[in-house]
Amino acid sequence: MNQVIETILQHRSIRKFEDRPLSDEQIRTIVECAQAASTSSFIQAYSIIGVKNKETKRKLAELAGNQSYVEHNGHFFVFCADLHRHEIVGEMENVDLSSALESTEKFMVALIDTALAAQNAVIAAESMGLGVCYIGGLRNNLPEVCELLKVPKRVIPLFGIAVGYPAQNPDKKPRLPFHHVYHEETYQQDRSELENQLKQYNETISSYYKNRTNGERQDTWTRQMANMLSKQVRMYMKEFVESKGFNLK
Amino acid sequence: MNQVIETILQHRSIRKFEDRPLSDEQIRTIVECAQAASTSSFIQAYSIIGVKNKETKRKLAELAGNQSYVEHNGHFFVFCADLHRHEIVGEMENVDLSSALESTEKFMVALIDTALAAQNAVIAAESMGLGVCYIGGLRNNLPEVCELLKVPKRVIPLFGIAVGYPAQNPDKKPRLPFHHVYHEETYQQDRSELENQLKQYNETISSYYKNRTNGERQDTWTRQMANMLSKQVRMYMKEFVESKGFNLK
């Protein structure tokens, strides 16, 4: 196993950091690694906002649901889907690009582009001995996040990444069974097989939680997912992304 | 610079492969690396279909716009946004999850989850000396791709990844200027500054193409983007993703 694969397989989310900022060189390397990711038709449809300001971080933490590690970390990155520069391109080249920019296809492209860049940033940071945590909680309050970070139309902050020197060493969380996620030749639709795999996974997750909490937490994956997905959260999202000029046609 | 960062920064898309299949062990490692990526609230909203069958690859190549490297490679992965298993979860736990599953928020979550996993797969493959190329062209004909790969409702193939032993050694393509993509504290909206950065980048890209084609290709990034985005492509996407049960509310 090489160093790259070792880094990738060692990933755990870190939610407690030392009080020690990243250097500008570390930040630059992380962003350059993000930019090295593949991008659909070279479109480069994302921007990254780096936040050091303590007051901004404190407000972001509040907006994300009071997660302390949004405030306390070595650096906070906000990854944004961005077609604002392509609107400028249209004006520079005197072509109306609005149909493409407002399409669901380009909404998907911008989301995928942003996520590919982000994951490169994460792997790069982890390879330097840093820990990371993705912060989807920013999507709880996107209008406020946009106002705070002065984000224009055709830009959507998708998630944050808190980065820093780890002050905890959590366990790796077991993933869904390999053959539940990886299908050979065609999507395997045998219903009883899929259910059996989920039941098997429930046992894995159940013992994982029991071991970590001295038997206190009794939870399965399907129960956890059913709880999470029975809540209607962020239902403003469709209207919000449309108001930003995305996903309209 | 460590081996991880070196691998990430060395990335180029490979579009010509040796006629040599990946081993099952290589495939397994790549998929396990994909699964190690972060996932929003542990939702794991993706599946991966691995294609070895020559006839399936030939058809996928045709559907993706006749790209030969979709047919000729060491292995072909199709990365799918997947909330099908969460629908099964709802039935197993006897809860109606359709509101969440049909929300734009969970559409975004599934896209981001899939892309994070894919980029881990890519970095892992490249660290083994393999080359990769993302194939967004699958989105040209998603109904046919879904039929060919027997993909059920609540699953959308987002892109393919062709992987194999490289039979070419292309140059790295220069990215947008660092300070155009990376903003400090807030999104930098100064319009003339943004335009200047794009003009500067046009010069970089222009010399890159000239150098590669002995002066023949005269292209800038803004022109290339304006051309690409003035075409209305894949405008069926909104209706298609809705028909798959995504992005409805």
Tab-separated table of C-alpha atoms in Angstrom:
chain	number	residue	atom	x	y	z
A	1	MET	CA	0.000	0.000	0.000
A	2	ASN	CA	1.450	3.349	-1.026
A	3	GLN	CA	1.354	6.593	0.977
A	4	VAL	CA	-1.537	7.995	-1.057
A	5	ILE	CA	-3.838	5.030	-0.507
A	6	GLU	CA	-2.839	4.907	3.148
A	7	THR	CA	-3.794	8.587	3.549
A	8	ILE	CA	-7.151	8.046	1.816
A	9	LEU	CA	-8.059	4.946	3.842
A	10	GLN	CA	-7.030	6.626	7.127
A	11	HIS	CA	-9.647	9.365	6.736
A	12	ARG	CA	-11.811	10.267	9.732
A	13	SER	CA	-13.591	13.572	10.289
A	14	ILE	CA	-11.818	15.662	12.910
A	15	ARG	CA	-14.030	17.842	15.090
A	16	LYS	CA	-11.503	19.203	17.582
A	17	PHE	CA	-8.404	21.136	16.561
A	18	GLU	CA	-5.369	22.668	18.253
A	19	ASP	CA	-5.361	26.458	18.495
A	20	ARG	CA	-2.778	26.809	15.718
A	21	PRO	CA	-3.383	28.463	12.347
A	22	LEU	CA	-2.323	27.024	9.007
A	23	SER	CA	0.579	28.819	7.333
A	24	ASP	CA	-0.030	30.750	4.098
A	25	GLU	CA	2.123	28.159	2.347
A	26	GLN	CA	-0.094	25.332	3.600
A	27	ILE	CA	-3.206	27.200	2.440
A	28	ARG	CA	-1.678	27.834	-0.968
A	29	THR	CA	-0.721	24.174	-1.444
A	30	ILE	CA	-4.201	23.027	-0.447
A	31	VAL	CA	-5.860	25.414	-2.930
A	32	GLU	CA	-3.439	24.484	-5.717
A	33	CYS	CA	-4.240	20.827	-5.120
A	34	ALA	CA	-7.966	21.656	-5.320
A	35	GLN	CA	-7.385	23.385	-8.649
A	36	ALA	CA	-5.502	20.380	-10.051
A	37	ALA	CA	-8.701	18.276	-10.047
A	38	SER	CA	-10.480	17.387	-13.269
A	39	THR	CA	-13.097	19.878	-14.407
A	40	SER	CA	-15.952	19.316	-16.865
A	41	SER	CA	-14.982	20.714	-20.312
A	42	PHE	CA	-12.371	22.864	-18.496
A	43	ILE	CA	-15.207	24.995	-17.035
A	44	GLN	CA	-13.629	25.408	-13.532
A	45	ALA	CA	-17.015	26.230	-12.018
A	46	TYR	CA	-16.073	26.875	-8.380
A	47	SER	CA	-14.509	29.372	-6.033
A	48	ILE	CA	-13.019	28.949	-2.597
A	49	ILE	CA	-13.328	31.499	0.199
A	50	GLY	CA	-10.756	31.233	2.978
A	51	VAL	CA	-11.835	32.610	6.356
A	52	LYS	CA	-9.359	33.571	9.103
A	53	ASN	CA	-11.380	36.356	10.757
A	54	LYS	CA	-12.559	35.173	14.182
A	55	GLU	CA	-15.832	37.096	14.118
A	56	THR	CA	-16.758	35.726	10.660
A	57	LYS	CA	-15.969	32.204	11.861
A	58	ARG	CA	-18.075	32.721	14.961
A	59	LYS	CA	-21.037	33.833	12.848
A	60	LEU	CA	-20.564	30.925	10.418
A	61	ALA	CA	-20.526	28.519	13.378
A	62	GLU	CA	-23.797	29.987	14.588
A	63	LEU	CA	-25.357	29.752	11.109
A	64	ALA	CA	-24.168	26.138	10.717
A	65	GLY	CA	-25.940	25.033	13.909
A	66	ASN	CA	-23.388	25.930	16.605
A	67	GLN	CA	-20.660	23.510	15.673
A	68	SER	CA	-17.643	24.652	17.718
A	69	TYR	CA	-15.112	23.352	15.175
A	70	VAL	CA	-16.440	25.838	12.590
A	71	GLU	CA	-15.176	28.554	14.930
A	72	HIS	CA	-12.109	26.832	16.333
A	73	ASN	CA	-9.769	25.424	13.689
A	74	GLY	CA	-6.583	26.191	11.807
A	75	HIS	CA	-8.388	27.555	8.739
A	76	PHE	CA	-11.888	27.566	7.350
A	77	PHE	CA	-12.574	27.074	3.634
A	78	VAL	CA	-15.944	27.684	2.000
A	79	PHE	CA	-16.367	25.844	-1.304
A	80	CYS	CA	-18.785	27.527	-3.718
A	81	ALA	CA	-20.355	26.430	-6.988
A	82	ASP	CA	-19.524	29.388	-9.241
A	83	LEU	CA	-20.879	30.393	-12.640
A	84	HIS	CA	-20.460	34.124	-11.908
A	85	ARG	CA	-17.179	34.266	-13.833
A	86	HIS	CA	-18.869	32.602	-16.796
A	87	GLU	CA	-21.449	35.350	-16.806
A	88	ILE	CA	-18.565	37.829	-17.004
A	89	VAL	CA	-17.111	35.693	-19.827
A	90	GLY	CA	-20.396	36.097	-21.728
A	91	GLU	CA	-20.209	39.868	-21.363
A	92	MET	CA	-16.514	39.963	-22.342
A	93	GLU	CA	-17.204	37.860	-25.435
A	94	ASN	CA	-20.543	39.518	-26.137
A	95	VAL	CA	-22.590	36.303	-26.112
A	96	ASP	CA	-25.712	35.543	-24.102
A	97	LEU	CA	-24.946	32.417	-22.064
A	98	SER	CA	-27.937	32.528	-19.732
A	99	SER	CA	-29.685	29.417	-21.094
A	100	ALA	CA	-26.683	27.228	-20.363
A	101	LEU	CA	-25.884	28.924	-17.041
A	102	GLU	CA	-29.450	28.433	-15.827
A	103	SER	CA	-29.733	24.787	-16.881
A	104	THR	CA	-29.983	21.862	-14.487
A	105	GLU	CA	-27.108	20.278	-16.442
A	106	LYS	CA	-24.734	23.142	-15.574
A	107	PHE	CA	-26.014	23.178	-11.977
A	108	MET	CA	-24.906	19.553	-11.774
A	109	VAL	CA	-21.586	20.336	-13.474
A	110	ALA	CA	-20.877	23.136	-10.983
A	111	LEU	CA	-21.694	20.911	-7.995
A	112	ILE	CA	-19.544	18.053	-9.269
A	113	ASP	CA	-16.635	20.371	-10.187
A	114	THR	CA	-16.704	21.950	-6.725
A	115	ALA	CA	-16.791	18.602	-4.945
A	116	LEU	CA	-13.898	17.144	-6.980
A	117	ALA	CA	-11.773	20.184	-6.093
A	118	ALA	CA	-12.775	19.950	-2.432
A	119	GLN	CA	-11.826	16.307	-2.120
A	120	ASN	CA	-8.381	17.043	-3.575
A	121	ALA	CA	-8.006	19.786	-0.949
A	122	VAL	CA	-8.991	17.342	1.788
A	123	ILE	CA	-6.554	14.621	0.732
A	124	ALA	CA	-3.755	17.186	0.401
A	125	ALA	CA	-4.472	18.576	3.884
A	126	GLU	CA	-4.577	15.110	5.424
A	127	SER	CA	-1.280	14.203	3.770
A	128	MET	CA	0.289	17.126	5.686
A	129	GLY	CA	-0.864	15.681	9.012
A	130	LEU	CA	-3.866	18.008	9.205
A	131	GLY	CA	-7.417	16.939	10.005
A	132	VAL	CA	-10.581	18.067	8.242
A	133	CYS	CA	-14.328	18.160	8.662
A	134	TYR	CA	-16.846	18.936	5.914
A	135	ILE	CA	-19.501	21.387	7.130
A	136	GLY	CA	-22.781	20.839	5.266
A	137	GLY	CA	-24.447	22.813	8.052
A	138	LEU	CA	-23.728	26.005	6.088
A	139	ARG	CA	-26.712	24.988	3.951
A	140	ASN	CA	-29.002	25.558	6.961
A	141	ASN	CA	-28.881	29.294	6.326
A	142	LEU	CA	-27.514	30.049	2.869
A	143	PRO	CA	-29.035	33.516	2.427
A	144	GLU	CA	-27.247	34.666	5.601
A	145	VAL	CA	-24.013	32.896	4.620
A	146	CYS	CA	-24.127	34.617	1.204
A	147	GLU	CA	-24.653	37.994	2.816
A	148	LEU	CA	-21.834	37.472	5.314
A	149	LEU	CA	-19.354	36.346	2.638
A	150	LYS	CA	-20.598	38.865	0.021
A	151	VAL	CA	-21.369	36.119	-2.482
A	152	PRO	CA	-22.898	37.376	-5.778
A	153	LYS	CA	-25.558	35.829	-8.013
A	154	ARG	CA	-24.618	32.578	-9.782
A	155	VAL	CA	-22.510	31.546	-6.760
A	156	ILE	CA	-23.717	29.080	-4.102
A	157	PRO	CA	-21.677	28.163	-1.016
A	158	LEU	CA	-22.079	24.363	-0.946
A	159	PHE	CA	-20.169	23.418	2.199
A	160	GLY	CA	-17.317	24.473	4.415
A	161	ILE	CA	-14.198	22.531	5.298
A	162	ALA	CA	-12.677	23.088	8.724
A	163	VAL	CA	-8.955	22.268	8.633
A	164	GLY	CA	-6.435	22.167	11.429
A	165	TYR	CA	-4.039	20.233	13.627
A	166	PRO	CA	-6.076	17.365	15.117
A	167	ALA	CA	-6.719	17.408	18.858
A	168	GLN	CA	-8.598	14.104	18.833
A	169	ASN	CA	-8.136	10.676	17.290
A	170	PRO	CA	-11.532	9.182	16.472
A	171	ASP	CA	-12.142	5.732	14.999
A	172	LYS	CA	-12.815	5.105	11.338
A	173	LYS	CA	-16.521	4.533	10.668
A	174	PRO	CA	-17.294	1.334	8.753
A	175	ARG	CA	-18.833	1.887	5.298
A	176	LEU	CA	-21.618	0.028	3.487
A	177	PRO	CA	-20.619	-3.494	2.351
A	178	PHE	CA	-18.427	-3.471	-0.752
A	179	HIS	CA	-20.884	-5.423	-2.905
A	180	HIS	CA	-23.758	-3.196	-1.876
A	181	VAL	CA	-22.006	-0.172	-3.351
A	182	TYR	CA	-20.031	-1.792	-6.168
A	183	HIS	CA	-22.080	-3.439	-8.927
A	184	GLU	CA	-20.563	-5.568	-11.674
A	185	GLU	CA	-21.698	-4.915	-15.272
A	186	THR	CA	-25.205	-3.737	-14.341
A	187	TYR	CA	-26.948	-2.357	-11.251
A	188	GLN	CA	-27.820	-5.319	-9.067
A	189	GLN	CA	-31.523	-4.926	-8.263
A	190	ASP	CA	-32.326	-8.147	-6.365
A	191	ARG	CA	-34.412	-6.739	-3.541
A	192	SER	CA	-33.850	-9.461	-0.933
A	193	GLU	CA	-30.101	-9.358	-1.586
A	194	LEU	CA	-30.062	-5.567	-1.073
A	195	GLU	CA	-32.051	-5.922	2.163
A	196	ASN	CA	-29.759	-8.669	3.430
A	197	GLN	CA	-26.729	-6.475	2.792
A	198	LEU	CA	-28.369	-3.628	4.728
A	199	LYS	CA	-29.195	-5.979	7.633
A	200	GLN	CA	-25.623	-7.231	7.683
A	201	TYR	CA	-24.422	-3.611	7.695
A	202	ASN	CA	-26.820	-2.791	10.540
A	203	GLU	CA	-25.003	-5.368	12.663
A	204	THR	CA	-21.608	-3.872	11.793
A	205	ILE	CA	-22.772	-0.344	12.679
A	206	SER	CA	-24.558	-1.518	15.783
A	207	SER	CA	-21.395	-3.107	17.220
A	208	TYR	CA	-19.358	-0.075	16.164
A	209	TYR	CA	-21.572	2.245	18.250
A	210	LYS	CA	-21.792	-0.218	21.163
A	211	ASN	CA	-18.001	-0.549	21.332
A	212	ARG	CA	-17.514	3.217	21.289
A	213	THR	CA	-20.108	3.970	23.982
A	214	ASN	CA	-19.696	0.985	26.329
A	215	GLY	CA	-22.939	-0.482	25.072
A	216	GLU	CA	-24.992	2.697	25.546
A	217	ARG	CA	-25.742	3.678	21.948
A	218	GLN	CA	-28.008	1.161	20.260
A	219	ASP	CA	-28.387	2.282	16.692
A	220	THR	CA	-28.479	0.750	13.241
A	221	TRP	CA	-27.749	2.442	9.938
A	222	THR	CA	-31.246	1.998	8.529
A	223	ARG	CA	-32.792	3.451	11.725
A	224	GLN	CA	-30.343	6.369	11.692
A	225	MET	CA	-31.114	7.090	8.021
A	226	ALA	CA	-34.882	6.754	8.542
A	227	ASN	CA	-34.705	9.260	11.418
A	228	MET	CA	-32.569	11.702	9.467
A	229	LEU	CA	-34.611	11.463	6.257
A	230	SER	CA	-38.030	11.667	7.934
A	231	LYS	CA	-37.199	15.235	8.945
A	232	GLN	CA	-37.900	17.817	6.281
A	233	VAL	CA	-34.829	20.037	6.382
A	234	ARG	CA	-33.586	22.746	4.049
A	235	MET	CA	-36.769	22.596	2.014
A	236	TYR	CA	-36.100	26.220	0.944
A	237	MET	CA	-33.228	24.946	-1.208
A	238	LYS	CA	-35.045	24.626	-4.536
A	239	GLU	CA	-36.285	28.191	-4.386
A	240	PHE	CA	-32.938	29.424	-3.100
A	241	VAL	CA	-30.776	27.900	-5.853
A	242	GLU	CA	-33.264	29.198	-8.439
A	243	SER	CA	-32.997	32.691	-6.944
A	244	LYS	CA	-29.225	32.416	-7.404
A	245	GLY	CA	-29.741	31.718	-11.121
A	246	PHE	CA	-29.196	27.931	-11.056
A	247	ASN	CA	-31.326	24.887	-11.900
A	248	LEU	CA	-34.023	26.932	-13.672
A	249	LYS	CA	-34.471	25.084	-16.967
B	1	MET	CA	6.354	17.959	-1.215
B	2	ASN	CA	5.022	14.575	-0.155
B	3	GLN	CA	3.947	11.731	-2.458
B	4	VAL	CA	0.258	12.552	-2.066
B	5	ILE	CA	0.577	16.181	-3.114
B	6	GLU	CA	2.894	15.173	-5.944
B	7	THR	CA	0.282	12.708	-7.231
B	8	ILE	CA	-2.488	15.318	-7.033
B	9	LEU	CA	-0.480	18.043	-8.787
B	10	GLN	CA	0.676	15.643	-11.516
B	11	HIS	CA	-2.899	14.987	-12.668
B	12	ARG	CA	-3.659	15.064	-16.401
B	13	SER	CA	-6.567	13.348	-18.136
B	14	ILE	CA	-5.403	10.255	-20.027
B	15	ARG	CA	-7.277	9.469	-23.230
B	16	LYS	CA	-5.230	6.562	-24.568
B	17	PHE	CA	-4.602	3.360	-22.620
B	18	GLU	CA	-2.647	0.142	-23.061
B	19	ASP	CA	-4.712	-2.945	-23.810
B	20	ARG	CA	-4.290	-4.317	-20.294
B	21	PRO	CA	-7.086	-4.823	-17.767
B	22	LEU	CA	-6.946	-3.792	-14.128
B	23	SER	CA	-6.666	-6.660	-11.650
B	24	ASP	CA	-9.563	-7.405	-9.299
B	25	GLU	CA	-7.316	-6.306	-6.455
B	26	GLN	CA	-6.714	-2.919	-8.098
B	27	ILE	CA	-10.453	-2.480	-8.657
B	28	ARG	CA	-11.204	-3.374	-5.047
B	29	THR	CA	-8.627	-0.916	-3.686
B	30	ILE	CA	-9.981	1.874	-5.897
B	31	VAL	CA	-13.563	1.267	-4.728
B	32	GLU	CA	-12.526	1.012	-1.071
B	33	CYS	CA	-10.726	4.345	-1.424
B	34	ALA	CA	-13.899	5.841	-2.948
B	35	GLN	CA	-15.899	4.584	0.030
B	36	ALA	CA	-13.449	6.138	2.506
B	37	ALA	CA	-14.473	9.669	1.451
B	38	SER	CA	-16.585	11.870	3.711
B	39	THR	CA	-20.325	11.526	3.258
B	40	SER	CA	-23.033	13.978	4.319
B	41	SER	CA	-24.640	12.784	7.597
B	42	PHE	CA	-23.283	9.298	6.772
B	43	ILE	CA	-25.863	9.005	3.957
B	44	GLN	CA	-23.516	7.261	1.446
B	45	ALA	CA	-25.703	8.319	-1.462
B	46	TYR	CA	-23.871	6.721	-4.390
B	47	SER	CA	-23.213	3.486	-6.190
B	48	ILE	CA	-20.458	2.478	-8.567
B	49	ILE	CA	-20.958	0.197	-11.556
B	50	GLY	CA	-17.815	-1.463	-12.915
B	51	VAL	CA	-17.929	-2.440	-16.595
B	52	LYS	CA	-15.582	-5.029	-18.136
B	53	ASN	CA	-17.887	-6.346	-20.862
B	54	LYS	CA	-16.576	-5.216	-24.260
B	55	GLU	CA	-19.999	-4.885	-25.870
B	56	THR	CA	-21.332	-2.745	-22.981
B	57	LYS	CA	-18.247	-0.533	-23.199
B	58	ARG	CA	-18.704	-0.191	-26.959
B	59	LYS	CA	-22.306	0.927	-26.477
B	60	LEU	CA	-21.339	3.355	-23.698
B	61	ALA	CA	-18.675	4.844	-25.971
B	62	GLU	CA	-21.293	5.365	-28.657
B	63	LEU	CA	-23.723	6.950	-26.187
B	64	ALA	CA	-20.987	9.235	-24.818
B	65	GLY	CA	-20.233	10.686	-28.250
B	66	ASN	CA	-17.832	8.119	-29.714
B	67	GLN	CA	-14.917	8.624	-27.374
B	68	SER	CA	-12.606	5.676	-28.086
B	69	TYR	CA	-11.166	5.649	-24.554
B	70	VAL	CA	-14.618	4.759	-23.169
B	71	GLU	CA	-14.313	1.510	-25.098
B	72	HIS	CA	-10.571	0.933	-24.799
B	73	ASN	CA	-9.247	1.116	-21.246
B	74	GLY	CA	-8.254	-1.069	-18.322
B	75	HIS	CA	-11.607	-0.686	-16.536
B	76	PHE	CA	-14.646	1.510	-16.782
B	77	PHE	CA	-16.420	2.836	-13.694
B	78	VAL	CA	-19.827	4.521	-13.739
B	79	PHE	CA	-20.475	6.712	-10.707
B	80	CYS	CA	-24.153	7.102	-9.814
B	81	ALA	CA	-26.004	9.348	-7.399
B	82	ASP	CA	-28.084	6.811	-5.469
B	83	LEU	CA	-31.058	7.272	-3.137
B	84	HIS	CA	-32.597	3.937	-4.150
B	85	ARG	CA	-31.206	2.195	-1.055
B	86	HIS	CA	-32.689	4.946	1.105
B	87	GLU	CA	-36.070	4.216	-0.366
B	88	ILE	CA	-35.570	0.574	0.684
B	89	VAL	CA	-34.526	1.876	4.118
B	90	GLY	CA	-37.870	3.707	4.373
B	91	GLU	CA	-39.732	0.507	3.593
B	92	MET	CA	-37.631	-1.546	6.026
B	93	GLU	CA	-38.224	0.996	8.795
B	94	ASN	CA	-41.812	1.673	7.767
B	95	VAL	CA	-41.379	5.442	7.337
B	96	ASP	CA	-42.286	7.553	4.312
B	97	LEU	CA	-39.093	9.334	3.263
B	98	SER	CA	-40.252	10.635	-0.117
B	99	SER	CA	-40.259	14.338	0.806
B	100	ALA	CA	-36.587	14.280	1.738
B	101	LEU	CA	-35.595	11.972	-1.118
B	102	GLU	CA	-37.299	14.240	-3.659
B	103	SER	CA	-35.841	17.493	-2.328
B	104	THR	CA	-33.309	19.641	-4.150
B	105	GLU	CA	-31.215	19.551	-0.963
B	106	LYS	CA	-30.851	15.756	-1.124
B	107	PHE	CA	-30.228	15.942	-4.889
B	108	MET	CA	-27.283	18.202	-4.082
B	109	VAL	CA	-26.137	15.913	-1.261
B	110	ALA	CA	-26.184	12.893	-3.581
B	111	LEU	CA	-24.209	14.724	-6.291
B	112	ILE	CA	-21.603	15.962	-3.829
B	113	ASP	CA	-21.289	12.567	-2.093
B	114	THR	CA	-20.766	10.837	-5.450
B	115	ALA	CA	-18.148	13.330	-6.593
B	116	LEU	CA	-16.157	13.127	-3.335
B	117	ALA	CA	-16.042	9.340	-3.655
B	118	ALA	CA	-15.056	9.566	-7.336
B	119	GLN	CA	-12.158	11.906	-6.686
B	120	ASN	CA	-10.796	9.546	-4.019
B	121	ALA	CA	-10.992	6.758	-6.602
B	122	VAL	CA	-9.116	8.897	-9.115
B	123	ILE	CA	-6.296	9.842	-6.749
B	124	ALA	CA	-5.962	6.224	-5.628
B	125	ALA	CA	-5.774	5.006	-9.245
B	126	GLU	CA	-3.199	7.644	-10.175
B	127	SER	CA	-1.069	6.726	-7.158
B	128	MET	CA	-0.837	3.184	-8.618
B	129	GLY	CA	0.590	4.527	-11.875
B	130	LEU	CA	-2.754	4.339	-13.660
B	131	GLY	CA	-4.286	7.133	-15.733
B	132	VAL	CA	-7.903	8.299	-15.665
B	133	CYS	CA	-10.402	10.313	-17.643
B	134	TYR	CA	-13.781	11.519	-16.365
B	135	ILE	CA	-16.529	10.902	-18.925
B	136	GLY	CA	-19.295	13.497	-18.578
B	137	GLY	CA	-20.410	12.471	-22.070
B	138	LEU	CA	-22.565	9.755	-20.468
B	139	ARG	CA	-24.987	12.590	-19.677
B	140	ASN	CA	-25.642	13.016	-23.428
B	141	ASN	CA	-27.969	10.030	-23.329
B	142	LEU	CA	-28.908	9.132	-19.779
B	143	PRO	CA	-32.162	7.276	-20.521
B	144	GLU	CA	-30.216	4.866	-22.777
B	145	VAL	CA	-27.353	4.579	-20.257
B	146	CYS	CA	-29.861	3.749	-17.502
B	147	GLU	CA	-31.498	1.089	-19.646
B	148	LEU	CA	-28.158	-0.468	-20.617
B	149	LEU	CA	-26.917	-0.587	-17.000
B	150	LYS	CA	-30.346	-1.527	-15.541
B	151	VAL	CA	-30.365	1.475	-13.242
B	152	PRO	CA	-33.552	1.804	-11.120
B	153	LYS	CA	-35.492	4.900	-10.035
B	154	ARG	CA	-33.706	7.257	-7.601
B	155	VAL	CA	-30.348	6.436	-9.257
B	156	ILE	CA	-28.658	8.736	-11.791
B	157	PRO	CA	-25.394	7.858	-13.552
B	158	LEU	CA	-23.471	11.141	-13.243
B	159	PHE	CA	-20.246	10.344	-15.107
B	160	GLY	CA	-17.919	7.546	-16.023
B	161	ILE	CA	-14.249	7.188	-15.209
B	162	ALA	CA	-12.043	5.381	-17.713
B	163	VAL	CA	-9.009	3.922	-15.921
B	164	GLY	CA	-6.002	2.154	-17.340
B	165	TYR	CA	-2.279	2.008	-18.010
B	166	PRO	CA	-1.417	5.283	-19.794
B	167	ALA	CA	-0.299	5.079	-23.431
B	168	GLN	CA	0.270	8.824	-23.717
B	169	ASN	CA	1.907	11.545	-21.660
B	170	PRO	CA	0.034	14.829	-22.145
B	171	ASP	CA	0.968	18.159	-20.591
B	172	LYS	CA	-0.699	19.568	-17.508
B	173	LYS	CA	-3.258	22.246	-18.402
B	174	PRO	CA	-2.776	25.547	-16.555
B	175	ARG	CA	-5.638	26.487	-14.212
B	176	LEU	CA	-7.295	29.858	-13.506
B	177	PRO	CA	-5.059	32.280	-11.557
B	178	PHE	CA	-4.853	31.454	-7.863
B	179	HIS	CA	-6.371	34.739	-6.695
B	180	HIS	CA	-9.224	34.449	-9.153
B	181	VAL	CA	-10.349	31.222	-7.537
B	182	TYR	CA	-9.239	31.800	-3.938
B	183	HIS	CA	-10.902	34.698	-2.111
B	184	GLU	CA	-9.794	35.937	1.296
B	185	GLU	CA	-12.482	36.581	3.938
B	186	THR	CA	-15.218	37.526	1.452
B	187	TYR	CA	-15.928	36.957	-2.251
B	188	GLN	CA	-13.906	39.533	-4.156
B	189	GLN	CA	-16.397	41.221	-6.492
B	190	ASP	CA	-14.291	44.001	-8.062
B	191	ARG	CA	-15.363	43.651	-11.667
B	192	SER	CA	-12.295	45.141	-13.387
B	193	GLU	CA	-10.010	43.017	-11.218
B	194	LEU	CA	-11.932	39.872	-12.212
B	195	GLU	CA	-11.748	40.832	-15.894
B	196	ASN	CA	-8.028	41.532	-15.657
B	197	GLN	CA	-7.436	38.118	-14.120
B	198	LEU	CA	-9.390	36.502	-16.952
B	199	LYS	CA	-7.384	38.447	-19.560
B	200	GLN	CA	-4.138	37.394	-17.902
B	201	TYR	CA	-5.369	33.786	-17.931
B	202	ASN	CA	-6.313	34.096	-21.607
B	203	GLU	CA	-2.661	34.811	-22.360
B	204	THR	CA	-1.524	31.783	-20.355
B	205	ILE	CA	-3.983	29.496	-22.150
B	206	SER	CA	-3.234	31.017	-25.526
B	207	SER	CA	0.500	30.267	-25.238
B	208	TYR	CA	-0.253	26.808	-23.866
B	209	TYR	CA	-2.251	25.920	-27.008
B	210	LYS	CA	0.248	27.596	-29.337
B	211	ASN	CA	3.145	25.661	-27.821
B	212	ARG	CA	1.313	22.362	-28.127
B	213	THR	CA	0.216	22.869	-31.753
B	214	ASN	CA	3.204	24.691	-33.255
B	215	GLY	CA	1.243	27.929	-33.296
B	216	GLU	CA	-1.799	26.475	-35.024
B	217	ARG	CA	-4.410	26.612	-32.266
B	218	GLN	CA	-5.262	30.191	-31.361
B	219	ASP	CA	-7.691	30.028	-28.501
B	220	THR	CA	-8.356	31.820	-25.237
B	221	TRP	CA	-10.217	30.516	-22.211
B	222	THR	CA	-13.006	33.084	-22.391
B	223	ARG	CA	-13.572	32.328	-26.096
B	224	GLN	CA	-13.536	28.583	-25.461
B	225	MET	CA	-16.057	28.966	-22.616
B	226	ALA	CA	-18.275	31.326	-24.636
B	227	ASN	CA	-18.367	28.789	-27.485
B	228	MET	CA	-19.106	25.885	-25.183
B	229	LEU	CA	-21.767	27.711	-23.144
B	230	SER	CA	-23.562	29.261	-26.115
B	231	LYS	CA	-24.595	25.765	-27.168
B	232	GLN	CA	-27.695	24.470	-25.460
B	233	VAL	CA	-26.784	20.896	-24.579
B	234	ARG	CA	-28.452	18.325	-22.377
B	235	MET	CA	-31.471	20.572	-21.872
B	236	TYR	CA	-33.539	17.418	-21.149
B	237	MET	CA	-31.713	17.107	-17.818
B	238	LYS	CA	-34.222	18.891	-15.567
B	239	GLU	CA	-37.076	16.709	-16.757
B	240	PHE	CA	-34.888	13.608	-16.648
B	241	VAL	CA	-33.674	14.007	-13.060
B	242	GLU	CA	-37.247	14.744	-11.987
B	243	SER	CA	-38.441	11.563	-13.720
B	244	LYS	CA	-35.839	9.691	-11.662
B	245	GLY	CA	-37.387	11.077	-8.458
B	246	PHE	CA	-34.789	13.805	-7.747
B	247	ASN	CA	-34.898	17.598	-7.460
B	248	LEU	CA	-38.705	17.763	-7.317
B	249	LYS	CA	-39.350	19.998	-4.291
